[in-house]
XYZ file of C-alpha atoms in Angstrom:
305
model
C 93.502 79.096 124.894
C 90.268 79.989 123.114
C 89.515 81.166 119.584
C 88.030 84.379 120.909
C 91.340 85.156 122.641
C 93.094 84.815 119.283
C 90.569 87.248 117.812
C 91.173 89.665 120.668
C 94.950 89.644 120.187
C 94.685 90.125 116.415
C 92.308 93.071 116.881
C 94.525 94.724 119.493
C 97.509 94.365 117.163
C 95.527 95.910 114.303
C 94.250 98.915 116.281
C 97.168 99.350 118.708
C 94.599 100.663 121.142
C 92.506 98.808 123.726
C 89.503 101.126 123.530
C 89.182 100.910 119.731
C 89.759 97.149 119.750
C 87.142 96.608 122.474
C 84.629 98.712 120.558
C 85.118 96.695 117.377
C 84.932 93.427 119.309
C 81.757 94.601 121.082
C 83.091 93.933 124.565
C 83.999 96.163 127.495
C 87.602 97.348 127.660
C 88.205 95.876 131.160
C 87.029 92.478 129.873
C 89.437 92.715 126.935
C 92.331 93.571 129.250
C 91.425 90.688 131.565
C 91.304 88.194 128.694
C 94.689 89.356 127.420
C 96.220 89.117 130.898
C 94.768 85.608 131.277
C 96.247 84.540 127.935
C 99.663 86.071 128.685
C 99.722 84.232 132.030
C 98.855 80.949 130.280
C 101.579 81.468 127.675
C 104.149 82.811 130.096
C 104.866 85.578 127.586
C 104.053 89.276 127.371
C 102.368 89.868 124.024
C 102.108 93.670 124.103
C 104.034 96.638 125.462
C 101.716 99.301 126.851
C 102.831 102.882 126.280
C 101.104 106.161 126.988
C 99.717 106.574 123.480
C 99.601 103.089 121.976
C 100.000 99.354 122.379
C 102.827 97.649 120.488
C 103.355 93.887 120.101
C 106.482 92.355 121.571
C 108.506 89.902 119.515
C 106.461 87.087 121.058
C 103.337 89.088 120.252
C 104.299 89.448 116.585
C 104.842 85.681 116.312
C 101.547 85.002 118.095
C 99.583 87.423 115.875
C 100.982 85.900 112.672
C 100.064 82.363 113.782
C 96.680 83.475 115.136
C 95.750 85.006 111.785
C 96.540 81.714 110.045
C 94.382 79.791 112.531
C 91.466 82.229 112.324
C 91.635 82.211 108.542
C 91.584 78.389 108.519
C 88.516 78.429 110.776
C 86.776 80.919 108.466
C 87.578 78.790 105.419
C 86.174 75.734 107.210
C 82.938 77.635 107.901
C 82.708 78.625 104.255
C 83.203 75.058 103.090
C 80.517 73.821 105.483
C 78.151 76.558 104.316
C 78.759 75.563 100.708
C 78.187 71.882 101.469
C 74.894 72.868 103.032
C 73.880 74.685 99.825
C 73.636 77.938 101.792
C 73.373 81.172 99.838
C 74.197 83.424 102.760
C 77.742 84.413 103.604
C 80.247 87.209 103.973
C 82.837 88.250 101.414
C 85.697 90.680 102.046
C 86.749 92.383 98.806
C 89.828 94.593 98.586
C 90.153 97.235 95.912
C 92.392 100.015 94.714
C 90.636 103.393 94.991
C 91.070 103.997 91.248
C 89.626 100.634 90.286
C 86.940 100.394 92.934
C 85.298 103.703 92.131
C 84.710 102.644 88.520
C 84.275 98.865 88.594
C 82.403 98.226 91.847
C 79.413 100.466 90.993
C 78.986 98.322 87.881
C 79.367 94.994 89.699
C 77.769 95.378 93.140
C 74.165 96.168 92.106
C 74.075 93.108 89.853
C 75.643 90.864 92.504
C 73.327 92.022 95.294
C 70.319 91.545 93.068
C 71.323 87.931 92.498
C 72.683 87.146 95.967
C 70.895 89.443 98.430
C 71.858 87.389 101.491
C 75.604 87.622 100.895
C 77.232 90.489 102.788
C 80.016 92.312 100.924
C 82.648 94.102 102.990
C 84.749 96.543 100.961
C 88.301 97.459 101.853
C 90.197 100.152 99.921
C 93.965 100.460 100.226
C 97.204 100.790 98.285
C 98.497 98.067 95.981
C 101.248 96.926 98.340
C 98.946 96.837 101.362
C 96.202 94.949 99.500
C 98.684 92.326 98.361
C 99.726 91.823 102.001
C 96.121 91.627 103.208
C 95.178 89.132 100.497
C 98.248 86.997 101.141
C 97.401 86.835 104.859
C 93.754 85.953 104.202
C 92.362 89.250 105.499
C 90.603 89.759 102.168
C 88.965 86.957 100.196
C 89.535 88.700 96.877
C 91.275 91.884 95.756
C 91.032 93.918 92.574
C 94.592 94.713 91.503
C 96.634 95.444 88.399
C 99.591 93.481 87.060
C 102.361 92.895 87.860
C 101.823 91.513 91.365
C 104.802 91.491 93.720
C 103.481 88.964 96.252
C 104.403 85.426 95.063
C 101.747 83.717 97.180
C 98.908 85.247 95.140
C 97.103 83.794 92.164
C 94.892 85.814 89.819
C 92.356 85.830 87.002
C 92.276 88.575 84.348
C 89.290 90.932 84.271
C 90.034 93.561 81.629
C 92.928 95.122 79.750
C 92.620 98.876 79.290
C 94.616 101.458 77.422
C 96.744 103.992 79.301
C 96.198 107.576 78.165
C 98.251 110.747 78.512
C 96.474 113.616 80.299
C 97.726 117.134 79.485
C 96.398 120.628 80.331
C 93.975 122.076 77.742
C 96.491 124.835 76.908
C 99.458 122.436 76.555
C 101.348 122.474 73.244
C 100.504 118.804 72.664
C 96.801 119.542 73.100
C 97.019 122.460 70.671
C 98.957 120.395 68.132
C 96.410 117.588 68.374
C 93.539 120.010 67.813
C 95.284 121.722 64.878
C 96.650 118.696 63.052
C 94.484 115.833 64.198
C 97.608 114.096 65.472
C 96.410 110.957 67.210
C 99.305 109.924 69.412
C 102.420 111.017 71.286
C 105.785 109.299 71.622
C 106.742 108.819 75.276
C 110.308 110.005 74.542
C 108.830 113.431 73.743
C 107.819 113.810 77.390
C 111.306 113.683 78.910
C 111.358 117.369 79.905
C 107.748 117.573 81.062
C 106.656 117.975 84.723
C 104.793 114.883 85.905
C 102.045 114.470 88.485
C 102.155 110.974 89.966
C 100.285 108.851 92.457
C 102.016 108.322 95.795
C 104.227 105.367 96.671
C 102.423 102.084 97.224
C 100.060 102.609 94.290
C 100.584 100.121 91.463
C 99.840 102.679 88.780
C 102.750 104.802 89.999
C 105.101 101.956 89.098
C 103.465 101.678 85.686
C 104.186 105.377 85.102
C 107.864 104.923 85.983
C 108.124 101.896 83.699
C 106.592 103.811 80.788
C 109.050 106.658 81.277
C 111.928 104.179 81.453
C 110.842 102.803 78.082
C 111.082 106.374 76.791
C 114.631 106.642 78.131
C 114.110 108.984 81.085
C 113.069 109.293 84.731
C 109.945 111.436 85.242
C 110.478 114.878 86.768
C 107.888 114.740 89.539
C 106.351 118.063 90.605
C 103.338 116.806 92.593
C 102.165 113.537 94.131
C 98.678 112.570 95.265
C 96.912 109.511 96.603
C 93.818 110.300 94.539
C 93.595 109.981 90.760
C 90.871 112.658 90.680
C 93.261 115.116 92.318
C 95.910 114.172 89.764
C 93.514 114.979 86.934
C 92.454 118.272 88.524
C 96.088 119.349 88.852
C 96.707 118.436 85.217
C 93.641 120.409 84.122
C 94.908 123.388 86.133
C 98.160 123.362 84.158
C 100.443 121.994 86.874
C 101.860 119.092 84.862
C 100.994 115.993 82.836
C 100.088 112.455 83.909
C 99.426 108.942 82.693
C 95.901 107.760 83.542
C 93.928 104.553 82.982
C 91.308 104.749 80.250
C 88.394 104.032 82.602
C 89.029 107.099 84.759
C 89.274 109.656 81.979
C 86.725 112.368 82.578
C 83.887 113.212 80.239
C 84.665 116.049 77.859
C 81.749 118.027 79.279
C 83.527 118.403 82.641
C 84.280 122.014 83.528
C 87.742 121.052 84.764
C 89.129 118.257 82.634
C 92.476 117.556 80.985
C 92.884 116.747 77.322
C 93.493 113.030 76.823
C 95.913 111.855 74.155
C 96.934 108.393 73.006
C 100.493 107.144 73.316
C 102.348 105.764 70.296
C 102.099 102.160 69.188
C 102.438 99.786 70.762
C 99.899 101.599 72.896
C 100.556 100.857 76.578
C 97.904 99.176 78.667
C 97.364 97.743 82.124
C 95.701 94.455 83.040
C 93.203 94.449 85.901
C 92.898 91.159 87.782
C 91.053 89.631 90.702
C 93.589 88.091 93.076
C 93.360 85.600 95.924
C 95.831 83.652 98.003
C 97.187 80.620 96.199
C 95.684 77.446 97.650
C 92.989 79.297 99.605
C 89.515 77.794 99.459
C 87.224 80.037 97.428
C 83.661 79.933 98.692
C 80.705 79.755 96.324
C 80.144 83.418 97.168
C 83.664 84.280 95.981
C 83.297 82.227 92.803
C 79.943 83.881 92.110
C 81.434 87.332 92.702
C 84.240 86.676 90.208
C 81.776 85.423 87.608
C 79.519 88.451 88.155
C 82.492 90.817 87.818
C 83.548 89.307 84.521
C 80.014 89.485 83.170
C 79.394 93.073 84.310
C 82.764 94.376 83.128
C 82.429 92.721 79.731
C 78.958 94.190 79.309
C 79.847 97.685 80.517
C 83.349 98.262 79.151
C 83.673 95.985 76.154
C 80.196 96.020 74.587
């Protein structure tokens, strides 16, 4: 059994397709099939079921893939430690991010980091909260930008920033008109019980935050639309289709031609805490430590100055 065979099996399991896996591994498909057949013969176990449209792991395959990922991750950590001992500045860092967070924080962080560490390759991976927690726990990302609370117990985290949660309403909404007429600065969540809500889809951490806020107000939100994109949520709000909770950092500039009206929620004003998470006990390379330090510096300068 060779390390490359472990890599082949993990890639096949991820893509569920020999052609795509071979392309990503930069080998010919027949060679990939031959290596898998050789490994299965050595193990005396079939690792995948071939169907017309896809490749699915058998039970033995699922066990093998899980163990192979642990081994490959341990090898990668060993390489990182050796690189660090050699005072090497080059490296590769896989950073996971929520779409909401990544689109606002990474443009602030990445230019500064690449200026300081030009030889370190950053690989970005965007996904849902639940999926990123799984990927980070299994070592498939070195770091992930997430918001509390985390559901995966094997993760540890460092705080980055705490930001206020705002209420987005259509410009013609009664709450927007009242705010403009009276200068009213905030809204009680209980007042929103009969409102139509636009929420992010399942798997997004901010969706859970929205449900928890509504629960504090004594109701379950009446959901009229769901989207995987916070920009779509805001566009639907601006078009008069409902209201939504949004993080402070994504609120659109007032000059936008299609923007909601943003209102504050009553004291204590709700907030969310953004964190950088990694697997508990995982070796953090100098590149990862430097990335965390750069994030904290850039975020403090940009958002809290």
